[in-house]
Structure formats: C-alpha cells, structure tokens
Tab-separated table of C-alpha atoms in Angstrom:
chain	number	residue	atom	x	y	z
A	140	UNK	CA	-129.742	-42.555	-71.427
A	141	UNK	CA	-127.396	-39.158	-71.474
A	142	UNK	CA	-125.148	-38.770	-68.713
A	143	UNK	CA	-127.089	-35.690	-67.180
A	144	UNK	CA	-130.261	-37.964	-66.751
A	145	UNK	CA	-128.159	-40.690	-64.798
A	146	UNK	CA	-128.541	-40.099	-61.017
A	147	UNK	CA	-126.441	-38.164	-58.710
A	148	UNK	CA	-123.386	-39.822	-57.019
A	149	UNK	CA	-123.140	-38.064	-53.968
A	150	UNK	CA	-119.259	-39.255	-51.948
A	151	UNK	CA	-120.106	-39.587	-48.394
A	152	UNK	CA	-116.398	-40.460	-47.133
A	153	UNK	CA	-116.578	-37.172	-45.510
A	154	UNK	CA	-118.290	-38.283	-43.022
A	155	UNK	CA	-116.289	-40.805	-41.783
A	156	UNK	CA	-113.087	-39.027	-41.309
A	157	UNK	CA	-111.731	-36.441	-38.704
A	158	UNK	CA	-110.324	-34.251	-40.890
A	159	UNK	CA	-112.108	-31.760	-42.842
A	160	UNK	CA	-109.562	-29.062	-43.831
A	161	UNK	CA	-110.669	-29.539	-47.627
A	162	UNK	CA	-114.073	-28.708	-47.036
A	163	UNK	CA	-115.550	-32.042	-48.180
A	164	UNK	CA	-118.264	-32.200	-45.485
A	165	UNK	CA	-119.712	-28.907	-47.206
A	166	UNK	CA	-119.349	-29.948	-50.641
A	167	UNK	CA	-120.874	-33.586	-50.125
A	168	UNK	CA	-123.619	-31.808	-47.920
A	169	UNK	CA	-124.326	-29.268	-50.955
A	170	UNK	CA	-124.082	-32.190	-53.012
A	171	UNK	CA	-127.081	-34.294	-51.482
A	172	UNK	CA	-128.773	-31.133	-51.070
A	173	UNK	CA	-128.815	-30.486	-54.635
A	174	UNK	CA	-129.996	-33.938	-55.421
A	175	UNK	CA	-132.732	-33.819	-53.196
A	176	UNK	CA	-133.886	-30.831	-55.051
A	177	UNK	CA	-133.551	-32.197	-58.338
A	178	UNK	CA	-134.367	-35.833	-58.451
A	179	UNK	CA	-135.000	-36.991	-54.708
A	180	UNK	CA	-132.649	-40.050	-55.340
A	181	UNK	CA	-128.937	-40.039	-55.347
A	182	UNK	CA	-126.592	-42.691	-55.656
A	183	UNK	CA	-123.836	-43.197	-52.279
A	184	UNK	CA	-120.583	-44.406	-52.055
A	185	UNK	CA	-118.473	-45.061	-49.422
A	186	UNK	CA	-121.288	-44.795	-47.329
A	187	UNK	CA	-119.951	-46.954	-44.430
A	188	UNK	CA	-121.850	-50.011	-45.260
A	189	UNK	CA	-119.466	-53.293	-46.479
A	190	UNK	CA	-119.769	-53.672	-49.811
A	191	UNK	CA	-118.840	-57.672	-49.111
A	192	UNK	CA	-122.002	-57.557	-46.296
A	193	UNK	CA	-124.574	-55.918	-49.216
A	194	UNK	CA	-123.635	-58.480	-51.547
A	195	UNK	CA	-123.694	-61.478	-49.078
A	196	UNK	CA	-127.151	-60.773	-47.835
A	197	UNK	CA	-128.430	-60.524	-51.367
A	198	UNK	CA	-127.344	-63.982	-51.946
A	199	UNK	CA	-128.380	-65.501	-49.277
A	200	UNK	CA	-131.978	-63.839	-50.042
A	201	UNK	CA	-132.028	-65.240	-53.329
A	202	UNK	CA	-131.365	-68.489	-52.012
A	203	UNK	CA	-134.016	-68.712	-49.615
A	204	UNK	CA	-136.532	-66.883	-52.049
A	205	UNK	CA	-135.719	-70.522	-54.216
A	206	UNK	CA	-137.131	-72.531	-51.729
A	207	UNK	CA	-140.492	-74.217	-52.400
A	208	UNK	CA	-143.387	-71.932	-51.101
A	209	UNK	CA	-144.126	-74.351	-48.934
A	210	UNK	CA	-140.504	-73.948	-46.559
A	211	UNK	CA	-140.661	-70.120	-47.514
A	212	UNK	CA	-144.524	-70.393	-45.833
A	213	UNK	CA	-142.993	-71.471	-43.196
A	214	UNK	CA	-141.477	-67.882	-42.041
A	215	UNK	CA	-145.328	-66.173	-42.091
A	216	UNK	CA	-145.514	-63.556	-40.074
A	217	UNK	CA	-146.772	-65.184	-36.636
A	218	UNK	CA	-150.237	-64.321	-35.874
A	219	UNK	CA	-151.018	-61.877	-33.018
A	220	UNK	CA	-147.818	-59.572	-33.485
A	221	UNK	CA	-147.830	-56.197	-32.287
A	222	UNK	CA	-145.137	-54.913	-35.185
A	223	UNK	CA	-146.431	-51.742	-36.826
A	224	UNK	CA	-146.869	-54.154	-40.018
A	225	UNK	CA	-146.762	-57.748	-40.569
A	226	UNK	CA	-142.972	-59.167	-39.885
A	227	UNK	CA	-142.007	-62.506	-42.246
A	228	UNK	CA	-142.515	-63.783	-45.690
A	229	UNK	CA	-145.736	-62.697	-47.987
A	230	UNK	CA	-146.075	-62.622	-51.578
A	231	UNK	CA	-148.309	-59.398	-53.009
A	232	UNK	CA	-151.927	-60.464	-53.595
A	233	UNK	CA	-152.921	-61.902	-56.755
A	234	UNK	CA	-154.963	-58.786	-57.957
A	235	UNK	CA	-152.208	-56.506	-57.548
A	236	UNK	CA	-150.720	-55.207	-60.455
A	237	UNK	CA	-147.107	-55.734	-58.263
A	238	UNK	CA	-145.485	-58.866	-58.740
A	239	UNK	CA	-142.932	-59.671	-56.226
A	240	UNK	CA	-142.840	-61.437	-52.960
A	241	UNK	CA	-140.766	-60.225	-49.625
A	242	UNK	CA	-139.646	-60.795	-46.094
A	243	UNK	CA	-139.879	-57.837	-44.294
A	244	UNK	CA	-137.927	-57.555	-40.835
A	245	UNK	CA	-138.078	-54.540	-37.649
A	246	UNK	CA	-135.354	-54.085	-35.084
A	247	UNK	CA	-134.223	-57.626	-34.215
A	248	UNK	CA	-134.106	-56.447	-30.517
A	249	UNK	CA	-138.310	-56.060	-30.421
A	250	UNK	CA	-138.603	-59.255	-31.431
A	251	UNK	CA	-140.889	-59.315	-33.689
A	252	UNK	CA	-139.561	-60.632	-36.870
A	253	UNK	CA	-140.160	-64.519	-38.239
A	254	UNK	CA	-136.850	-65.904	-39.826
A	255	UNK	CA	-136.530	-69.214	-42.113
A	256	UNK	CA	-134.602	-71.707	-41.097
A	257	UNK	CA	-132.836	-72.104	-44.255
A	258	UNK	CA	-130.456	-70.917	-45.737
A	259	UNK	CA	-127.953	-70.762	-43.269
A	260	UNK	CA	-126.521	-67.391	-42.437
A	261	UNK	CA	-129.680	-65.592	-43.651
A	262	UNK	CA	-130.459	-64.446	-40.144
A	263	UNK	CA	-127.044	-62.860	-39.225
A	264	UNK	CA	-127.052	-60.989	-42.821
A	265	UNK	CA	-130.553	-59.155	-42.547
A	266	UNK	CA	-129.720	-58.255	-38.933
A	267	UNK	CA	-126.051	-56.711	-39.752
A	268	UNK	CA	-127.312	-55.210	-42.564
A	269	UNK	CA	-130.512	-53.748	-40.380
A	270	UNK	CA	-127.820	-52.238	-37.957
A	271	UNK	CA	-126.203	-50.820	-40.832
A	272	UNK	CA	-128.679	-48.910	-42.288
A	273	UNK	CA	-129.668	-48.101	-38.811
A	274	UNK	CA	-126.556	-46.153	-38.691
A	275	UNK	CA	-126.365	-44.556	-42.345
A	276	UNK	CA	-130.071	-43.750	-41.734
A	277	UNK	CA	-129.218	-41.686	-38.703
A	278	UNK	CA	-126.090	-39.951	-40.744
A	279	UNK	CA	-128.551	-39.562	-43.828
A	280	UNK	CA	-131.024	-37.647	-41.480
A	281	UNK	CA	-128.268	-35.270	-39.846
A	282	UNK	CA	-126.914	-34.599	-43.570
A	283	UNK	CA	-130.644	-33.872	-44.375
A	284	UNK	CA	-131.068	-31.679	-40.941
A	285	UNK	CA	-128.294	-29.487	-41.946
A	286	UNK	CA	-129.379	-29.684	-46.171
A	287	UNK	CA	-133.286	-28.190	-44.348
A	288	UNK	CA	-131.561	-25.425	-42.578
A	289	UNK	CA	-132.732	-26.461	-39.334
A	290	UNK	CA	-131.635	-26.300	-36.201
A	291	UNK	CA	-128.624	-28.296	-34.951
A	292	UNK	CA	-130.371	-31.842	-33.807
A	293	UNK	CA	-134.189	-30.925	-34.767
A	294	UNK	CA	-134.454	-34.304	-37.043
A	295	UNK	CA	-132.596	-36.100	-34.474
A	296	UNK	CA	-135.043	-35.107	-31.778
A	297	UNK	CA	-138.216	-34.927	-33.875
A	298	UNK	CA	-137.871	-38.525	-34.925
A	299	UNK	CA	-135.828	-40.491	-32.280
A	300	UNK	CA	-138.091	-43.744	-32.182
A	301	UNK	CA	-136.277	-46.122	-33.940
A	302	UNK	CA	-139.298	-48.468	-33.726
A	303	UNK	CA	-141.049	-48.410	-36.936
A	304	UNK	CA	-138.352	-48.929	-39.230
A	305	UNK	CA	-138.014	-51.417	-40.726
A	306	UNK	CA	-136.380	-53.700	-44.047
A	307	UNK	CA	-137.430	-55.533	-47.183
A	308	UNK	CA	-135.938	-58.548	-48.602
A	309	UNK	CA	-137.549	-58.449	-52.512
A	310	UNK	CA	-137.840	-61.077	-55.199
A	311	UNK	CA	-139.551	-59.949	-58.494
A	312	UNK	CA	-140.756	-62.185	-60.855
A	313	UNK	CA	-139.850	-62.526	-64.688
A	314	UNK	CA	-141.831	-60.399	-66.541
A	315	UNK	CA	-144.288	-62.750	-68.698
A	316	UNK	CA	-146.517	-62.204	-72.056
A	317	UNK	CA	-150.045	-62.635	-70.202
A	318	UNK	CA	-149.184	-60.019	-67.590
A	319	UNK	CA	-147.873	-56.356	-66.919
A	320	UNK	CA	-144.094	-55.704	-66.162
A	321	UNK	CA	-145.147	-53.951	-62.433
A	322	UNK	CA	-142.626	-55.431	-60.316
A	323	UNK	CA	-143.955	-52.270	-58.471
A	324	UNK	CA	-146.066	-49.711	-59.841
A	325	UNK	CA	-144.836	-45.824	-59.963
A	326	UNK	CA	-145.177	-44.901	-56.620
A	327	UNK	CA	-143.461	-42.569	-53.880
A	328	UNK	CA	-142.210	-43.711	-50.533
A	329	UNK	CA	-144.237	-42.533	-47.973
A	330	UNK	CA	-141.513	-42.533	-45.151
A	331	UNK	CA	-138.528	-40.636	-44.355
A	332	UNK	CA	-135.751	-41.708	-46.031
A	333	UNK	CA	-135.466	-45.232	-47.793
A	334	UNK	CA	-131.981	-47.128	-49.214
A	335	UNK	CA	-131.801	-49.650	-51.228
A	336	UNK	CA	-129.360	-52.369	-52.829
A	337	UNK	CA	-130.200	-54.471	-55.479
A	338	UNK	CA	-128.188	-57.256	-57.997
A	339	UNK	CA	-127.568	-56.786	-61.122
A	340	UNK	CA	-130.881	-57.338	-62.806
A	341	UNK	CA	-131.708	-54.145	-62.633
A	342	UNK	CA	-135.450	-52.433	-63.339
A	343	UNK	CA	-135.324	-50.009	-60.406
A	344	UNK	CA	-136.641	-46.674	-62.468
A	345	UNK	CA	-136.979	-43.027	-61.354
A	346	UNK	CA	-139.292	-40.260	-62.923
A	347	UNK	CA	-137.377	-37.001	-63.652
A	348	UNK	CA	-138.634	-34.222	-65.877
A	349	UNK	CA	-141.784	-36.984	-67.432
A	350	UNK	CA	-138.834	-39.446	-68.439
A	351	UNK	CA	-137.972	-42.729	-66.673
A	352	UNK	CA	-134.374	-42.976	-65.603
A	353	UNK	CA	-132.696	-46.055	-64.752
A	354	UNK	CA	-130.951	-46.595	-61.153
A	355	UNK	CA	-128.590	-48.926	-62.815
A	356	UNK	CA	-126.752	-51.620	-60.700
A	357	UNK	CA	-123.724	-50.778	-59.874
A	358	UNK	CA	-121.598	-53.052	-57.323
A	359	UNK	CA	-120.925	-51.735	-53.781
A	360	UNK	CA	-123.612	-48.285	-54.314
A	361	UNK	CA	-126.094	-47.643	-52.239
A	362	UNK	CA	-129.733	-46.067	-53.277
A	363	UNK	CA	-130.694	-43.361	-51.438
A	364	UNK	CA	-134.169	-41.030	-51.578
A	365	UNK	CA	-136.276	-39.353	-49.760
A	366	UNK	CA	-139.511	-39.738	-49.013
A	367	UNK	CA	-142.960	-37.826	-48.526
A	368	UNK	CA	-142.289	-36.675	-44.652
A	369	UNK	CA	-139.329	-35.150	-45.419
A	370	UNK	CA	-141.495	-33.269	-48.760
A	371	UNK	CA	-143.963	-32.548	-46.530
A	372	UNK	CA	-141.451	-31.087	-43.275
A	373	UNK	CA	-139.790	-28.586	-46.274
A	374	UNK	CA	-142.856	-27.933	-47.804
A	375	UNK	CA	-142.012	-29.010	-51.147
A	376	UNK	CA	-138.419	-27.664	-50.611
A	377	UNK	CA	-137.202	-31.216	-50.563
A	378	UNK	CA	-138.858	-33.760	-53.159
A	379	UNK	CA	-139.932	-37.515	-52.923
A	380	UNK	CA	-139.916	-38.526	-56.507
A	381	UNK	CA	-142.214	-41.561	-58.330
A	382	UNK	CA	-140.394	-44.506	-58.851
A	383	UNK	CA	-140.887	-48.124	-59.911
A	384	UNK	CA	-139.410	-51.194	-60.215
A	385	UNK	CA	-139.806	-53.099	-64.439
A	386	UNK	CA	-139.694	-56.679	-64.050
A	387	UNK	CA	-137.021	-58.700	-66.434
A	388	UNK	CA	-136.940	-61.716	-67.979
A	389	UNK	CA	-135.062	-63.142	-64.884
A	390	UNK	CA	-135.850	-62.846	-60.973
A	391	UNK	CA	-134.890	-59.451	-59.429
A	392	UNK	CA	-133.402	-59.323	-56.034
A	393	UNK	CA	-133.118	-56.262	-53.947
A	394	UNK	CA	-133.303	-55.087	-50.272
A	395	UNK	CA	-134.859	-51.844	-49.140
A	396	UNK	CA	-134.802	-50.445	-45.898
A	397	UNK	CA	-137.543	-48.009	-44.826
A	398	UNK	CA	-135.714	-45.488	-42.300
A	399	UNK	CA	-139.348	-44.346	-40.902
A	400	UNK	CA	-141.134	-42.415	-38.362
A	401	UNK	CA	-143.447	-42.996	-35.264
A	402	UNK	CA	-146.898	-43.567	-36.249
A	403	UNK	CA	-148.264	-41.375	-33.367
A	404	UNK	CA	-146.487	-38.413	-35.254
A	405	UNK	CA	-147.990	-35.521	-36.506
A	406	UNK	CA	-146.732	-34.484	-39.767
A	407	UNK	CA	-146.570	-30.898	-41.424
A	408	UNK	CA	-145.088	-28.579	-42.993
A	409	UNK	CA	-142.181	-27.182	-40.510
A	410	UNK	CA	-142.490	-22.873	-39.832
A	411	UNK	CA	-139.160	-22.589	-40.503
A	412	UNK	CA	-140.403	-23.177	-44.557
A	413	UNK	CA	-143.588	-21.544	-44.068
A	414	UNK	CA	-144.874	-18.864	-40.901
A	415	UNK	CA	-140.901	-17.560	-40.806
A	416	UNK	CA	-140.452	-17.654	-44.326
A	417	UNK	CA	-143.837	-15.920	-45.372
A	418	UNK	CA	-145.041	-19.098	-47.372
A	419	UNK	CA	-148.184	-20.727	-47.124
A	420	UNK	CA	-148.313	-24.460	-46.122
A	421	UNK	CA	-148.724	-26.585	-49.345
A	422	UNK	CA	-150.286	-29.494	-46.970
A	423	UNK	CA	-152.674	-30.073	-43.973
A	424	UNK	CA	-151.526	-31.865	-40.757
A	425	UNK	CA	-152.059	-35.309	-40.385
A	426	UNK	CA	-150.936	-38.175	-38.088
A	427	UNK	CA	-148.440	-40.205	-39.794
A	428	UNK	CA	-150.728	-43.946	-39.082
A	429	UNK	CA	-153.094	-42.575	-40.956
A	430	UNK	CA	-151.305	-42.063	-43.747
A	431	UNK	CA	-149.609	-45.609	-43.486
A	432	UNK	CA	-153.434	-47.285	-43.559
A	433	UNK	CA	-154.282	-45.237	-46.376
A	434	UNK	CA	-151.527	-46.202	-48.472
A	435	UNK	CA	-151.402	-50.233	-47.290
A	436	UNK	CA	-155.474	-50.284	-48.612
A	437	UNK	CA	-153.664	-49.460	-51.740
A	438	UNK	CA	-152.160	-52.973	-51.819
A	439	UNK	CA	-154.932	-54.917	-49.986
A	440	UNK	CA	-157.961	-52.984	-51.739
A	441	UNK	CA	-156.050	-51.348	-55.222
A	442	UNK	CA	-158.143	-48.569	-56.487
A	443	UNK	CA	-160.220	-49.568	-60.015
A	444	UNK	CA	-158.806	-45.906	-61.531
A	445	UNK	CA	-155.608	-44.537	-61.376
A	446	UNK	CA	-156.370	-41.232	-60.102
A	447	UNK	CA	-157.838	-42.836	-56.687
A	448	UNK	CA	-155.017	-44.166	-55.621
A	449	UNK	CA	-153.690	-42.663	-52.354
A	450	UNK	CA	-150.487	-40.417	-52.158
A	451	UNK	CA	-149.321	-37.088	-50.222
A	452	UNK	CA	-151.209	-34.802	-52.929
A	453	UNK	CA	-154.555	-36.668	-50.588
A	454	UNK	CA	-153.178	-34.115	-47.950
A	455	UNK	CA	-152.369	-31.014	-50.641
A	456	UNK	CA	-153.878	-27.457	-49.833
C-alpha cells in the first residue's frame, strides 16, 4: 500500500484547548473536510477519548466473547424491549455471508441494554466508552456543521435526540477454507457518523478510487466516517464510502459506535446544497425508519443477487 492510499490522520487536539492563535481549529477543520471529500474515513488522534479506556474495553470484550455460547446466551436481548433495535448478545444468522457475533448497547440511562455477568468490569467499560463517543460524536457533528457550511448549530438542532445511538461490541471469526472471508460484506453505514476501535488483527478495509485500502491498527487511533445522512444532507458534497471488514486467521475484535439519528426524521438533501445553490437534489425524501428496515431485511432476508441489496442509491433521483 503507497502512503497516499493510507487514510487521512486528521489531529483533533484543537479542539480541546483554549487557545487558538495558530489557527489549528481551521486547519484540522479543513483537514476533516478534505477527508470527507476524498475517502469519507479519516483516522483521529487525540480525540479526547483514553487511549488506556479503548484498549481496556476491548479486552474485556474479548474475554467475554470466550465464554461458552451458552453464558454469552445468557445476555439475549430481553424480549419485549422498546430499543430502536435489539439490545444484548446475537451472533449473525447462519445464511449470512457476515461472520461475526456482537453485543450491541443504547444509552445506559434508557435502560434498555442486557449485560453479562461475566467478565467483571465489562459493564463499566462499554458504558464509559458509550459516554465517550457520546461526546466526540457531538464534537464530530459541530466539526462537520461548520465543514457543510451551515449555519452555526443547524446539526446540533436538527439531530438533538440522542436516543437511537447506539454501540457494537464485535468478534469475527477466523477466516476458514469451506467459507468466504466476509467478516462483513462491502457495505456503507447508513447513519450519521460512526467510530470505531479495533485490536490489532486488523481486516477493517475501505474502497477508494476501485482499490481496497487497509484501516490498519494503530494503538490509541480512533476510526472515524461518515455515513449516508450526512451524503444525503450535502447532496453528495460529503461521501459515505463502502467498507468491509476481511476475516483473519485469528478472532477480530473491534467496537463501533453508531452516532445516529431519530427514526421519525425526514431525510434530504439540505437547500443550502441544492434550491440556494442552483443544484438539483440527487435524492428523494424519506423517513429515516424506513431506511433502517430496509437495510436490517438485508441481514435477516439477504438478497439472492448483489445488485438487490438495499443502499442510499434505493433513494437516488
């Protein structure tokens, strides 16, 4: 892999500091900017989340992802929950071409989310860690606000219900002879903006200019991209790129959190990228829920042919 196909760093220490006389706000703002153009991932450090936290939680997930399936069954999501999507432990269905298993967790304080028992600790990592991407989500967005050229606040105000976010504790399995290496097939995120660590396995992949680039491990980084709300809102401007995950011949471990939207939303593309810009909109309105089913009969009802498998381009003018 050349250098210029590795993914952008983007420094978001900026952010965190009073003093801006050296115009690092404006550089790191141009900087995410760019990469949102480009590849729609970009790599973040010192992004305000403890590097000692990220790695913590990661083992802690591979240890309870050991357990026998029958203690991990025992954090199934519980039955009657009103969370936008089921909260506790699953394992993808075994016609899916994905092969990986999660634990998937909301806003501790709606209670809805089922937690193991074991291992100890496990609890208190996925909810600091929720609560910190809570807060790099909501910096993300107003970095993202000001990258859109909108108004002071719009994001902020136009998607203030924390409520449907929500995180992903992953284990992939090894890639075997007798099956495909989908840990997760190509795919694009169909929220607003999604982060993600991982260990140092690797097999996270992005698709740049028809070539597969590798989001390589690296200790303490954060993975950032955006997602098809945001490339619908800029109308294209912005772009939510295909990624996947390539199993390896070892168990992959990652978390991903899934800074979202409320389902009762209506998406499209904003005027300030189309009617006051003299552009036509690339996509049709549509409430975001919609959307969401669409793309969760992916997993529970995957398409026989590739080209009837449900993304943004469904909504494409």
């Amino acid at each position: 892999m050349s250098i210029s196909a590795a993914l952008p760093v983007v420094d978001l220490a900026p952010f965190f500091t009073q003093d801006d006389e050296a115009g690092g706000v404006a550089r790191a703002t141009e900087a995410v900017r760019e990469a949102c153009r480009t590849h729609g991932f970009f790599r973040a450090v010192n992004h305000g989340v403890p590097p000692e936290l990220m790695a913590r939680a990661l083992e802690l997930s591979a240890a309870f992802f050991s357990l026998p399936d029958e203690e991990k069954a025992k954090a199934r999501p519980a039955e009657g929950s009103e969370a936008p999507l089921p909260a506790g432990y699953a394992r993808q269905p075994a016609n899916s071409a994905d092969k990986n298993e999660y634990l998937l967790a909301f806003d501790p304080k709606l209670g809805f989310n089922v937690y193991p028992a074991e291992p100890a600790g496990f609890r208190e990592a996925v909810e600091e860690c929720y609560a910190k991407f809570t807060e790099l989500g909501l910096l993300v967005q107003e970095i993202l606000n000001e990258c859109m050229g909108l108004p002071p606040g719009f994001l902020r105000d136009f998607n203030g219900d924390r409520g449907f976010d929500f995180m992903a504790a992953l284990r992939y399995f090894p890639a075997t002879e007798e099956e495909s290496n989908n840990g997760l097939s190509a795919h694009e995120d169909g929220n607003c903006i999604t982060f993600v660590i991982q260990d140092a396995v690797g097999g996270l992949e992005v698709l740049k200019d028809g070539e597969w680039v590798p989001a390589e491990p690296v200790d303490g980084s954060i993975i950032v991209n955006i997602a098809d709300v945001i490339q619908v809102l800029s109308n294209d401007k912005l772009k939510s790129a295909t990624h996947r995950v390539v199993t390896k011949p070892v168990h992959r471990h990652s978390f991903a959190f899934f800074f979202n939207i409320h389902g009762d939303k209506w998406i499209e593309p904003l005027p300030e990228f189309t009617a006051k810009v003299g552009e036509a909109p690339r996509y049709r309105g549509f409430v975001f829920n919609e959307y969401q089913q669409l793309r969760m009969r992916n997993k529970t009802h995957p398409p026989s042919r590739p080209e009837d498998v449900v993304h943004i381009t469904h909504y494409a003018i």
